[in-house]
PDB file of C-alpha atoms in Angstrom:
ATOM      1  CA  MET A   6      15.421   3.761  12.321  1.00 73.00           C
ATOM      2  CA  SER A   7      12.753   6.265  12.324  1.00 85.00           C
ATOM      3  CA  PRO A   8      13.178   9.018  15.410  1.00 91.00           C
ATOM      4  CA  TYR A   9       9.166   9.389  15.402  1.00 95.00           C
ATOM      5  CA  PRO A  10       6.956   7.008  17.800  1.00 96.00           C
ATOM      6  CA  PRO A  11       4.911   4.152  16.735  1.00 98.00           C
ATOM      7  CA  LEU A  12       2.364   5.050  14.327  1.00 98.00           C
ATOM      8  CA  VAL A  13      -1.389   4.799  15.364  1.00 98.00           C
ATOM      9  CA  VAL A  14      -3.531   3.872  12.916  1.00 98.00           C
ATOM     10  CA  ASN A  15      -7.268   4.932  13.655  1.00 98.00           C
ATOM     11  CA  ALA A  16      -9.524   2.971  11.314  1.00 98.00           C
ATOM     12  CA  ALA A  17     -13.001   4.365  10.522  1.00 98.00           C
ATOM     13  CA  LEU A  18     -14.977   1.521   9.649  1.00 97.00           C
ATOM     14  CA  THR A  19     -18.431   2.785   8.616  1.00 94.00           C
ATOM     15  CA  GLY A  20     -19.607   5.956   9.041  1.00 91.00           C
ATOM     16  CA  MET A  21     -23.197   7.522   8.759  1.00 87.00           C
ATOM     17  CA  VAL A  22     -22.794   8.247   4.683  1.00 89.00           C
ATOM     18  CA  PRO A  23     -21.631   5.121   2.886  1.00 91.00           C
ATOM     19  CA  MET A  24     -23.831   2.553   2.131  1.00 90.00           C
ATOM     20  CA  PRO A  25     -23.313  -0.867  -0.103  1.00 91.00           C
ATOM     21  CA  ASP A  26     -25.196   0.497  -2.879  1.00 90.00           C
ATOM     22  CA  ARG A  27     -21.732   2.968  -3.560  1.00 91.00           C
ATOM     23  CA  VAL A  28     -19.474   1.187  -1.273  1.00 94.00           C
ATOM     24  CA  PRO A  29     -19.555  -2.099  -1.661  1.00 94.00           C
ATOM     25  CA  HIS A  30     -17.072  -3.458   0.974  1.00 96.00           C
ATOM     26  CA  VAL A  31     -18.791  -0.987   4.028  1.00 97.00           C
ATOM     27  CA  PRO A  32     -19.611  -3.341   7.015  1.00 96.00           C
ATOM     28  CA  ILE A  33     -23.284  -2.138   8.035  1.00 95.00           C
ATOM     29  CA  THR A  34     -24.235  -4.982  10.971  1.00 95.00           C
ATOM     30  CA  PRO A  35     -22.765  -5.642  14.209  1.00 95.00           C
ATOM     31  CA  GLU A  36     -21.414  -8.483  12.774  1.00 97.00           C
ATOM     32  CA  ALA A  37     -19.695  -7.161   9.763  1.00 97.00           C
ATOM     33  CA  ILE A  38     -18.127  -4.824  11.793  1.00 97.00           C
ATOM     34  CA  VAL A  39     -16.981  -6.684  14.747  1.00 98.00           C
ATOM     35  CA  ALA A  40     -15.709  -8.892  11.255  1.00 98.00           C
ATOM     36  CA  ASP A  41     -13.733  -6.311   9.436  1.00 98.00           C
ATOM     37  CA  ALA A  42     -12.710  -4.692  13.282  1.00 98.00           C
ATOM     38  CA  GLU A  43     -10.491  -7.981  13.677  1.00 98.00           C
ATOM     39  CA  ARG A  44      -9.386  -8.196  10.023  1.00 98.00           C
ATOM     40  CA  CYS A  45      -8.169  -4.176  10.463  1.00 98.00           C
ATOM     41  CA  VAL A  46      -6.450  -5.283  14.311  1.00 98.00           C
ATOM     42  CA  ASP A  47      -4.674  -7.849  12.528  1.00 98.00           C
ATOM     43  CA  ALA A  48      -3.244  -5.785   9.778  1.00 98.00           C
ATOM     44  CA  GLY A  49      -2.120  -2.881  12.291  1.00 98.00           C
ATOM     45  CA  ALA A  50      -4.513  -1.086  13.480  1.00 98.00           C
ATOM     46  CA  SER A  51      -4.961   0.162  17.351  1.00 98.00           C
ATOM     47  CA  VAL A  52      -7.684   2.690  17.407  1.00 98.00           C
ATOM     48  CA  LEU A  53     -11.001   2.115  15.619  1.00 98.00           C
ATOM     49  CA  HIS A  54     -13.863   4.657  15.382  1.00 98.00           C
ATOM     50  CA  LEU A  55     -17.049   2.806  15.252  1.00 98.00           C
ATOM     51  CA  HIS A  56     -20.843   4.089  14.054  1.00 96.00           C
ATOM     52  CA  ALA A  57     -23.896   2.171  14.621  1.00 95.00           C
ATOM     53  CA  ARG A  58     -26.409   1.573  12.056  1.00 93.00           C
ATOM     54  CA  ASP A  59     -30.130   0.047  12.143  1.00 91.00           C
ATOM     55  CA  ALA A  60     -32.259  -2.590  11.044  1.00 88.00           C
ATOM     56  CA  ASP A  61     -32.572  -0.544   7.743  1.00 89.00           C
ATOM     57  CA  GLY A  62     -28.694  -0.111   7.730  1.00 89.00           C
ATOM     58  CA  GLN A  63     -29.025   3.965   8.928  1.00 91.00           C
ATOM     59  CA  PRO A  64     -27.273   5.910  11.214  1.00 91.00           C
ATOM     60  CA  ALA A  65     -28.184   4.809  15.028  1.00 93.00           C
ATOM     61  CA  TRP A  66     -27.635   7.110  18.066  1.00 94.00           C
ATOM     62  CA  GLU A  67     -29.118   4.690  20.629  1.00 95.00           C
ATOM     63  CA  ARG A  68     -26.601   2.988  22.997  1.00 96.00           C
ATOM     64  CA  SER A  69     -28.555  -0.554  22.596  1.00 96.00           C
ATOM     65  CA  ALA A  70     -27.280  -0.259  18.518  1.00 95.00           C
ATOM     66  CA  TYR A  71     -23.819   0.090  20.239  1.00 96.00           C
ATOM     67  CA  ALA A  72     -23.555  -2.441  23.093  1.00 96.00           C
ATOM     68  CA  GLU A  73     -23.262  -5.450  20.915  1.00 94.00           C
ATOM     69  CA  MET A  74     -20.863  -4.008  18.389  1.00 96.00           C
ATOM     70  CA  VAL A  75     -18.412  -2.886  21.087  1.00 97.00           C
ATOM     71  CA  ALA A  76     -18.603  -5.882  23.032  1.00 95.00           C
ATOM     72  CA  GLY A  77     -17.899  -8.451  20.086  1.00 96.00           C
ATOM     73  CA  VAL A  78     -14.914  -5.920  19.182  1.00 97.00           C
ATOM     74  CA  ARG A  79     -13.876  -6.285  23.039  1.00 96.00           C
ATOM     75  CA  GLU A  80     -13.989 -10.122  22.520  1.00 96.00           C
ATOM     76  CA  ARG A  81     -12.291 -10.357  19.150  1.00 96.00           C
ATOM     77  CA  CYS A  82      -9.682  -7.634  19.675  1.00 97.00           C
ATOM     78  CA  PRO A  83      -8.748  -7.532  22.850  1.00 95.00           C
ATOM     79  CA  GLY A  84      -6.607  -4.444  23.848  1.00 97.00           C
ATOM     80  CA  VAL A  85      -8.015  -2.474  20.943  1.00 98.00           C
ATOM     81  CA  VAL A  86      -9.130   1.285  21.632  1.00 98.00           C
ATOM     82  CA  VAL A  87     -12.411   1.814  20.961  1.00 98.00           C
ATOM     83  CA  CYS A  88     -14.048   5.120  19.783  1.00 98.00           C
ATOM     84  CA  VAL A  89     -17.376   6.002  19.113  1.00 98.00           C
ATOM     85  CA  THR A  90     -19.466   9.310  17.109  1.00 96.00           C
ATOM     86  CA  THR A  91     -21.624  11.862  18.890  1.00 95.00           C
ATOM     87  CA  SER A  92     -21.500  13.340  15.270  1.00 88.00           C
ATOM     88  CA  GLY A  93     -24.708  15.880  14.893  1.00 74.00           C
ATOM     89  CA  ARG A  94     -24.450  15.015  11.197  1.00 76.00           C
ATOM     90  CA  THR A  95     -27.716  13.386  11.652  1.00 76.00           C
ATOM     91  CA  PHE A  96     -28.711  13.832  15.128  1.00 77.00           C
ATOM     92  CA  GLY A  97     -28.939  17.508  16.665  1.00 78.00           C
ATOM     93  CA  GLU A  98     -30.298  16.883  20.306  1.00 88.00           C
ATOM     94  CA  ILE A  99     -27.279  16.758  22.887  1.00 93.00           C
ATOM     95  CA  ASP A 100     -29.364  13.587  24.513  1.00 94.00           C
ATOM     96  CA  ARG A 101     -29.107  11.772  21.492  1.00 94.00           C
ATOM     97  CA  ARG A 102     -25.977  12.217  20.406  1.00 95.00           C
ATOM     98  CA  ALA A 103     -24.522  11.683  24.079  1.00 96.00           C
ATOM     99  CA  ASP A 104     -26.815   8.165  24.733  1.00 96.00           C
ATOM    100  CA  VAL A 105     -23.768   5.909  24.107  1.00 97.00           C
ATOM    101  CA  LEU A 106     -21.635   7.206  26.685  1.00 98.00           C
ATOM    102  CA  GLU A 107     -23.873   6.291  28.860  1.00 97.00           C
ATOM    103  CA  LEU A 108     -22.584   2.244  27.933  1.00 97.00           C
ATOM    104  CA  GLU A 109     -20.786   0.348  31.242  1.00 95.00           C
ATOM    105  CA  GLY A 110     -18.892  -2.653  31.264  1.00 93.00           C
ATOM    106  CA  ALA A 111     -17.190  -4.219  28.392  1.00 91.00           C
ATOM    107  CA  ALA A 112     -19.689  -2.115  25.623  1.00 95.00           C
ATOM    108  CA  LYS A 113     -18.125   1.080  27.397  1.00 96.00           C
ATOM    109  CA  PRO A 114     -15.682   3.228  24.694  1.00 97.00           C
ATOM    110  CA  ASP A 115     -12.386   4.692  25.369  1.00 98.00           C
ATOM    111  CA  MET A 116     -13.191   7.695  23.418  1.00 98.00           C
ATOM    112  CA  ALA A 117     -15.454   9.402  21.546  1.00 98.00           C
ATOM    113  CA  SER A 118     -15.981  11.722  18.573  1.00 97.00           C
ATOM    114  CA  LEU A 119     -16.107  15.768  19.570  1.00 98.00           C
ATOM    115  CA  THR A 120     -16.080  18.049  16.300  1.00 97.00           C
ATOM    116  CA  LEU A 121     -14.863  21.327  17.582  1.00 97.00           C
ATOM    117  CA  GLY A 122     -17.287  23.262  15.568  1.00 95.00           C
ATOM    118  CA  SER A 123     -19.573  23.326  12.698  1.00 92.00           C
ATOM    119  CA  LEU A 124     -19.111  22.547   9.412  1.00 90.00           C
ATOM    120  CA  ASP A 125     -21.039  21.836   5.770  1.00 87.00           C
ATOM    121  CA  PHE A 126     -20.336  18.719   3.873  1.00 84.00           C
ATOM    122  CA  ARG A 127     -21.692  17.902   0.129  1.00 80.00           C
ATOM    123  CA  THR A 128     -24.657  16.080   1.719  1.00 77.00           C
ATOM    124  CA  GLY A 129     -25.386  19.158   4.592  1.00 77.00           C
ATOM    125  CA  ALA A 130     -24.402  20.720   7.597  1.00 82.00           C
ATOM    126  CA  SER A 131     -23.210  19.115  10.434  1.00 85.00           C
ATOM    127  CA  VAL A 132     -24.464  21.675  13.145  1.00 87.00           C
ATOM    128  CA  ASN A 133     -22.161  21.778  16.312  1.00 93.00           C
ATOM    129  CA  ALA A 134     -23.110  25.024  18.502  1.00 94.00           C
ATOM    130  CA  PRO A 135     -20.647  26.101  21.373  1.00 95.00           C
ATOM    131  CA  ALA A 136     -22.541  25.061  23.357  1.00 96.00           C
ATOM    132  CA  THR A 137     -23.280  21.700  22.045  1.00 96.00           C
ATOM    133  CA  VAL A 138     -19.897  20.813  22.112  1.00 97.00           C
ATOM    134  CA  GLU A 139     -19.064  22.330  25.678  1.00 97.00           C
ATOM    135  CA  ALA A 140     -22.055  19.746  26.792  1.00 97.00           C
ATOM    136  CA  LEU A 141     -20.133  16.659  24.788  1.00 97.00           C
ATOM    137  CA  ALA A 142     -17.041  17.963  26.311  1.00 98.00           C
ATOM    138  CA  GLU A 143     -18.254  17.836  29.942  1.00 98.00           C
ATOM    139  CA  ARG A 144     -19.986  14.602  29.782  1.00 97.00           C
ATOM    140  CA  MET A 145     -17.327  12.713  28.414  1.00 98.00           C
ATOM    141  CA  ARG A 146     -15.009  14.044  30.963  1.00 97.00           C
ATOM    142  CA  GLU A 147     -17.572  12.534  33.710  1.00 97.00           C
ATOM    143  CA  ARG A 148     -18.296   9.349  32.091  1.00 97.00           C
ATOM    144  CA  GLY A 149     -14.537   8.826  32.075  1.00 97.00           C
ATOM    145  CA  VAL A 150     -14.376   8.740  28.140  1.00 98.00           C
ATOM    146  CA  LYS A 151     -11.677  10.402  26.173  1.00 98.00           C
ATOM    147  CA  PRO A 152     -12.494  13.193  23.278  1.00 98.00           C
ATOM    148  CA  GLU A 153     -11.524  12.212  19.897  1.00 98.00           C
ATOM    149  CA  LEU A 154     -11.168  15.640  19.096  1.00 98.00           C
ATOM    150  CA  GLU A 155     -12.101  16.137  14.943  1.00 98.00           C
ATOM    151  CA  VAL A 156     -10.728  19.332  13.415  1.00 98.00           C
ATOM    152  CA  PHE A 157     -11.212  20.011  10.006  1.00 97.00           C
ATOM    153  CA  HIS A 158      -9.895  23.511  10.036  1.00 97.00           C
ATOM    154  CA  SER A 159      -7.219  25.936  11.903  1.00 97.00           C
ATOM    155  CA  GLY A 160     -10.124  27.939  14.010  1.00 97.00           C
ATOM    156  CA  MET A 161     -11.188  23.896  15.478  1.00 98.00           C
ATOM    157  CA  ALA A 162      -7.643  23.662  16.363  1.00 98.00           C
ATOM    158  CA  ALA A 163      -7.552  26.681  18.121  1.00 98.00           C
ATOM    159  CA  VAL A 164     -10.709  25.677  20.145  1.00 98.00           C
ATOM    160  CA  ALA A 165      -9.146  22.778  21.294  1.00 98.00           C
ATOM    161  CA  ARG A 166      -6.592  25.234  22.725  1.00 98.00           C
ATOM    162  CA  THR A 167      -9.272  27.191  24.468  1.00 98.00           C
ATOM    163  CA  PHE A 168     -11.179  23.732  25.630  1.00 98.00           C
ATOM    164  CA  LEU A 169      -7.860  22.628  27.363  1.00 98.00           C
ATOM    165  CA  ASP A 170      -7.262  26.310  29.220  1.00 98.00           C
ATOM    166  CA  ARG A 171     -10.722  26.013  30.466  1.00 97.00           C
ATOM    167  CA  GLY A 172     -10.561  22.252  31.953  1.00 97.00           C
ATOM    168  CA  LEU A 173     -12.401  20.684  29.552  1.00 97.00           C
ATOM    169  CA  VAL A 174     -10.512  18.503  27.662  1.00 98.00           C
ATOM    170  CA  GLU A 175      -7.677  16.818  29.400  1.00 97.00           C
ATOM    171  CA  PRO A 176      -3.887  16.023  28.304  1.00 97.00           C
ATOM    172  CA  PRO A 177      -2.719  13.818  26.636  1.00 98.00           C
ATOM    173  CA  LEU A 178      -4.779  15.599  23.567  1.00 98.00           C
ATOM    174  CA  TYR A 179      -5.726  13.453  20.574  1.00 98.00           C
ATOM    175  CA  ALA A 180      -7.123  14.924  17.259  1.00 98.00           C
ATOM    176  CA  ASN A 181      -8.412  13.951  13.864  1.00 98.00           C
ATOM    177  CA  VAL A 182      -6.919  16.682  11.277  1.00 98.00           C
ATOM    178  CA  LEU A 183      -9.273  15.520   8.837  1.00 98.00           C
ATOM    179  CA  LEU A 184      -8.743  17.470   5.021  1.00 98.00           C
ATOM    180  CA  GLY A 185     -10.008  17.971   1.432  1.00 96.00           C
ATOM    181  CA  SER A 186     -13.900  18.305   1.575  1.00 93.00           C
ATOM    182  CA  PRO A 187     -14.932  21.070  -0.444  1.00 90.00           C
ATOM    183  CA  TYR A 188     -15.669  23.403   2.950  1.00 88.00           C
ATOM    184  CA  THR A 189     -12.463  23.016   5.378  1.00 91.00           C
ATOM    185  CA  ALA A 190      -9.222  23.098   5.071  1.00 96.00           C
ATOM    186  CA  ARG A 191      -7.438  22.169   1.851  1.00 97.00           C
ATOM    187  CA  ALA A 192      -5.267  19.188   1.830  1.00 98.00           C
ATOM    188  CA  THR A 193      -2.268  20.353   0.946  1.00 98.00           C
ATOM    189  CA  ALA A 194       1.401  20.178   3.093  1.00 98.00           C
ATOM    190  CA  GLY A 195       0.870  23.877   3.905  1.00 98.00           C
ATOM    191  CA  ASP A 196      -2.843  23.381   5.770  1.00 98.00           C
ATOM    192  CA  LEU A 197      -1.901  20.326   7.304  1.00 98.00           C
ATOM    193  CA  ALA A 198       1.725  21.806   9.166  1.00 98.00           C
ATOM    194  CA  HIS A 199      -0.504  24.967  10.056  1.00 98.00           C
ATOM    195  CA  ILE A 200      -3.442  22.977  11.812  1.00 98.00           C
ATOM    196  CA  VAL A 201      -1.092  21.139  13.594  1.00 98.00           C
ATOM    197  CA  GLU A 202       1.384  24.105  14.794  1.00 98.00           C
ATOM    198  CA  THR A 203      -1.873  25.411  15.633  1.00 98.00           C
ATOM    199  CA  LEU A 204      -3.165  22.277  17.897  1.00 98.00           C
ATOM    200  CA  PRO A 205      -1.934  22.225  21.534  1.00 98.00           C
ATOM    201  CA  PRO A 206       1.502  21.320  22.438  1.00 97.00           C
ATOM    202  CA  ASP A 207       2.156  17.453  22.350  1.00 96.00           C
ATOM    203  CA  THR A 208      -1.184  16.720  20.987  1.00 98.00           C
ATOM    204  CA  VAL A 209      -0.872  13.181  19.402  1.00 98.00           C
ATOM    205  CA  TRP A 210      -2.491  14.160  16.028  1.00 98.00           C
ATOM    206  CA  ALA A 211      -3.606  11.709  12.892  1.00 98.00           C
ATOM    207  CA  ALA A 212      -4.124  13.343   9.721  1.00 98.00           C
ATOM    208  CA  ALA A 213      -7.116  11.996   7.203  1.00 98.00           C
ATOM    209  CA  GLY A 214      -8.246  13.049   4.147  1.00 97.00           C
ATOM    210  CA  ILE A 215     -11.391  12.718   2.427  1.00 95.00           C
ATOM    211  CA  GLY A 216     -11.467  10.780  -1.305  1.00 95.00           C
ATOM    212  CA  ALA A 217      -8.165  10.972  -3.058  1.00 95.00           C
ATOM    213  CA  TYR A 218      -6.611  13.010  -0.561  1.00 97.00           C
ATOM    214  CA  GLN A 219      -6.337  10.072   2.072  1.00 97.00           C
ATOM    215  CA  LEU A 220      -3.182   8.740   1.028  1.00 97.00           C
ATOM    216  CA  PRO A 221      -1.541  12.021  -0.020  1.00 98.00           C
ATOM    217  CA  MET A 222      -2.728  12.998   4.009  1.00 98.00           C
ATOM    218  CA  ASN A 223      -1.553   9.787   5.057  1.00 98.00           C
ATOM    219  CA  ALA A 224       1.526   9.482   3.726  1.00 98.00           C
ATOM    220  CA  LEU A 225       2.419  13.143   5.133  1.00 98.00           C
ATOM    221  CA  ALA A 226       1.562  12.422   8.464  1.00 98.00           C
ATOM    222  CA  VAL A 227       3.310   9.881   8.259  1.00 98.00           C
ATOM    223  CA  PHE A 228       6.975  11.146   7.034  1.00 97.00           C
ATOM    224  CA  MET A 229       6.037  14.475   9.870  1.00 97.00           C
ATOM    225  CA  GLY A 230       5.756  11.930  12.673  1.00 97.00           C
ATOM    226  CA  GLY A 231       2.106  12.361  13.016  1.00 98.00           C
ATOM    227  CA  HIS A 232      -0.386   9.251  12.697  1.00 98.00           C
ATOM    228  CA  VAL A 233      -3.193   8.236  10.286  1.00 98.00           C
ATOM    229  CA  ARG A 234      -6.862   7.728  10.318  1.00 98.00           C
ATOM    230  CA  THR A 235      -8.089   5.453   7.456  1.00 98.00           C
ATOM    231  CA  GLY A 236     -10.950   4.066   6.189  1.00 98.00           C
ATOM    232  CA  LEU A 237     -14.338   3.654   4.316  1.00 98.00           C
ATOM    233  CA  GLU A 238     -15.639   6.416   6.059  1.00 96.00           C
ATOM    234  CA  ASP A 239     -13.574   8.787   4.463  1.00 96.00           C
ATOM    235  CA  ASN A 240     -12.445   7.326   1.065  1.00 96.00           C
ATOM    236  CA  PRO A 241     -14.103   4.662  -0.800  1.00 96.00           C
ATOM    237  CA  TYR A 242     -11.142   4.236  -3.486  1.00 96.00           C
ATOM    238  CA  LEU A 243      -7.570   2.352  -3.839  1.00 94.00           C
ATOM    239  CA  ALA A 244      -6.006   3.625  -6.718  1.00 85.00           C
ATOM    240  CA  GLY A 245      -8.277   5.018  -9.545  1.00 83.00           C
ATOM    241  CA  LYS A 246     -12.164   3.909  -9.142  1.00 88.00           C
ATOM    242  CA  GLU A 247     -11.005   0.056  -7.565  1.00 93.00           C
ATOM    243  CA  PRO A 248     -13.274  -0.028  -4.458  1.00 96.00           C
ATOM    244  CA  ALA A 249     -11.517  -0.409  -1.233  1.00 97.00           C
ATOM    245  CA  THR A 250     -11.845  -2.739   1.854  1.00 98.00           C
ATOM    246  CA  ASN A 251     -10.697  -1.609   5.364  1.00 98.00           C
ATOM    247  CA  VAL A 252      -8.328  -4.239   5.629  1.00 98.00           C
ATOM    248  CA  ALA A 253      -6.895  -2.983   2.706  1.00 98.00           C
ATOM    249  CA  LEU A 254      -6.717   0.622   3.456  1.00 98.00           C
ATOM    250  CA  VAL A 255      -4.960  -0.340   6.871  1.00 98.00           C
ATOM    251  CA  ARG A 256      -2.387  -2.437   4.684  1.00 98.00           C
ATOM    252  CA  ARG A 257      -1.332   0.430   2.708  1.00 98.00           C
ATOM    253  CA  VAL A 258      -0.665   2.390   5.573  1.00 98.00           C
ATOM    254  CA  VAL A 259       1.466   0.249   7.587  1.00 98.00           C
ATOM    255  CA  GLU A 260       3.791  -0.421   4.098  1.00 98.00           C
ATOM    256  CA  LEU A 261       4.210   3.882   4.037  1.00 97.00           C
ATOM    257  CA  ALA A 262       5.269   3.588   7.679  1.00 97.00           C
ATOM    258  CA  GLU A 263       7.879   0.489   6.857  1.00 97.00           C
ATOM    259  CA  THR A 264       9.117   2.587   4.447  1.00 96.00           C
ATOM    260  CA  ALA A 265       9.539   5.745   6.548  1.00 97.00           C
ATOM    261  CA  GLY A 266      11.223   2.996   9.221  1.00 97.00           C
ATOM    262  CA  ARG A 267       8.420   2.993  11.516  1.00 98.00           C
ATOM    263  CA  ARG A 268       5.845   0.438  12.673  1.00 97.00           C
ATOM    264  CA  PRO A 269       2.382   0.066  13.902  1.00 98.00           C
ATOM    265  CA  ALA A 270       1.717   1.251  17.094  1.00 98.00           C
ATOM    266  CA  THR A 271       0.157  -1.532  19.872  1.00 98.00           C
ATOM    267  CA  PRO A 272      -3.259  -1.146  21.385  1.00 98.00           C
ATOM    268  CA  ALA A 273      -0.993  -1.020  24.938  1.00 97.00           C
ATOM    269  CA  GLU A 274       1.254   1.550  23.270  1.00 98.00           C
ATOM    270  CA  VAL A 275      -1.605   3.705  22.315  1.00 98.00           C
ATOM    271  CA  ARG A 276      -3.393   3.290  25.801  1.00 98.00           C
ATOM    272  CA  ALA A 277       0.147   4.391  27.433  1.00 98.00           C
ATOM    273  CA  ALA A 278       0.379   7.507  25.297  1.00 98.00           C
ATOM    274  CA  LEU A 279      -3.022   8.786  25.811  1.00 98.00           C
ATOM    275  CA  GLY A 280      -3.619   7.949  29.563  1.00 97.00           C
ATOM    276  CA  LEU A 281      -6.407   5.562  28.691  1.00 98.00           C
ATOM    277  CA  SER A 282      -7.106   2.518  31.441  1.00 94.00           C
ATOM    278  CA  PRO A 283      -6.887  -0.679  30.760  1.00 92.00           C
ATOM    279  CA  ALA A 284      -9.775  -2.235  28.569  1.00 87.00           C
ATOM    280  CA  PRO A 285     -12.609  -4.126  29.898  1.00 82.00           C
ATOM    281  CA  THR A 286     -12.811  -7.403  30.260  1.00 76.00           C
ATOM    282  CA  PRO A 287     -15.332  -9.014  27.690  1.00 70.00           C
ATOM    283  CA  VAL A 288     -17.906 -11.056  29.489  1.00 60.00           C
ATOM    284  CA  ALA A 289     -17.137 -14.659  28.400  1.00 55.00           C
ATOM    285  CA  ARG A 290     -20.464 -15.966  26.560  1.00 53.00           C
TER     286      ARG A 290
END
């Protein structure tokens, strides 16, 4: 029996960058995302990190692009924790990034991503000016949506402490620690431990690795007592160059958890740990 709590498995299903020509199993349409979400929840995921796409498969910011997808996930995956993105990687304007927070009823998200600073990716910059990050945090607080803190280095972990002190975020906190991109902290045990130590005390944290670093970071988190983020948003492969699916990546971390004597957390357990309200009731179709 492990001394650690049940494992929160956060499945990042699609992201803004993966496209079917390079990531053949990435879901793009609302129907495909909902079907993939159900498979991942059945395999052990309790949090779903969702991005919407438009009719051409490109990233979309409009709340209307999320409504059908989120409501469909609620219907097919009762109770699961739904997290949407407010990323600035493609859209910089605050009103676009925050539009998804205005969803109501069964389409209202439980959580939304909040990247705590600017950073570079191979494909370009993700600009998150301090005023923008603060404004997003304030809108999330006003709308009753919990921030999913996105942390790429220890400076962002320190920002989480500052936001907590200022009341911009409220405990219990949840943070994804994403490592291994060329312009972030390294994907090493030392870097992960340092960032976790820098986060506010009692933060519920999950580790993710980019590309080939996904499995090592997930494994470290499982055996350190943390939690995991996995999925095609961060990594398109299983062993070698074998194309992955989201459900295969979820099953992989569930097997790690079983080795460590841990089991996947249920959505109800995640809601209790993060102080989330019960899931909205889906509207019957």
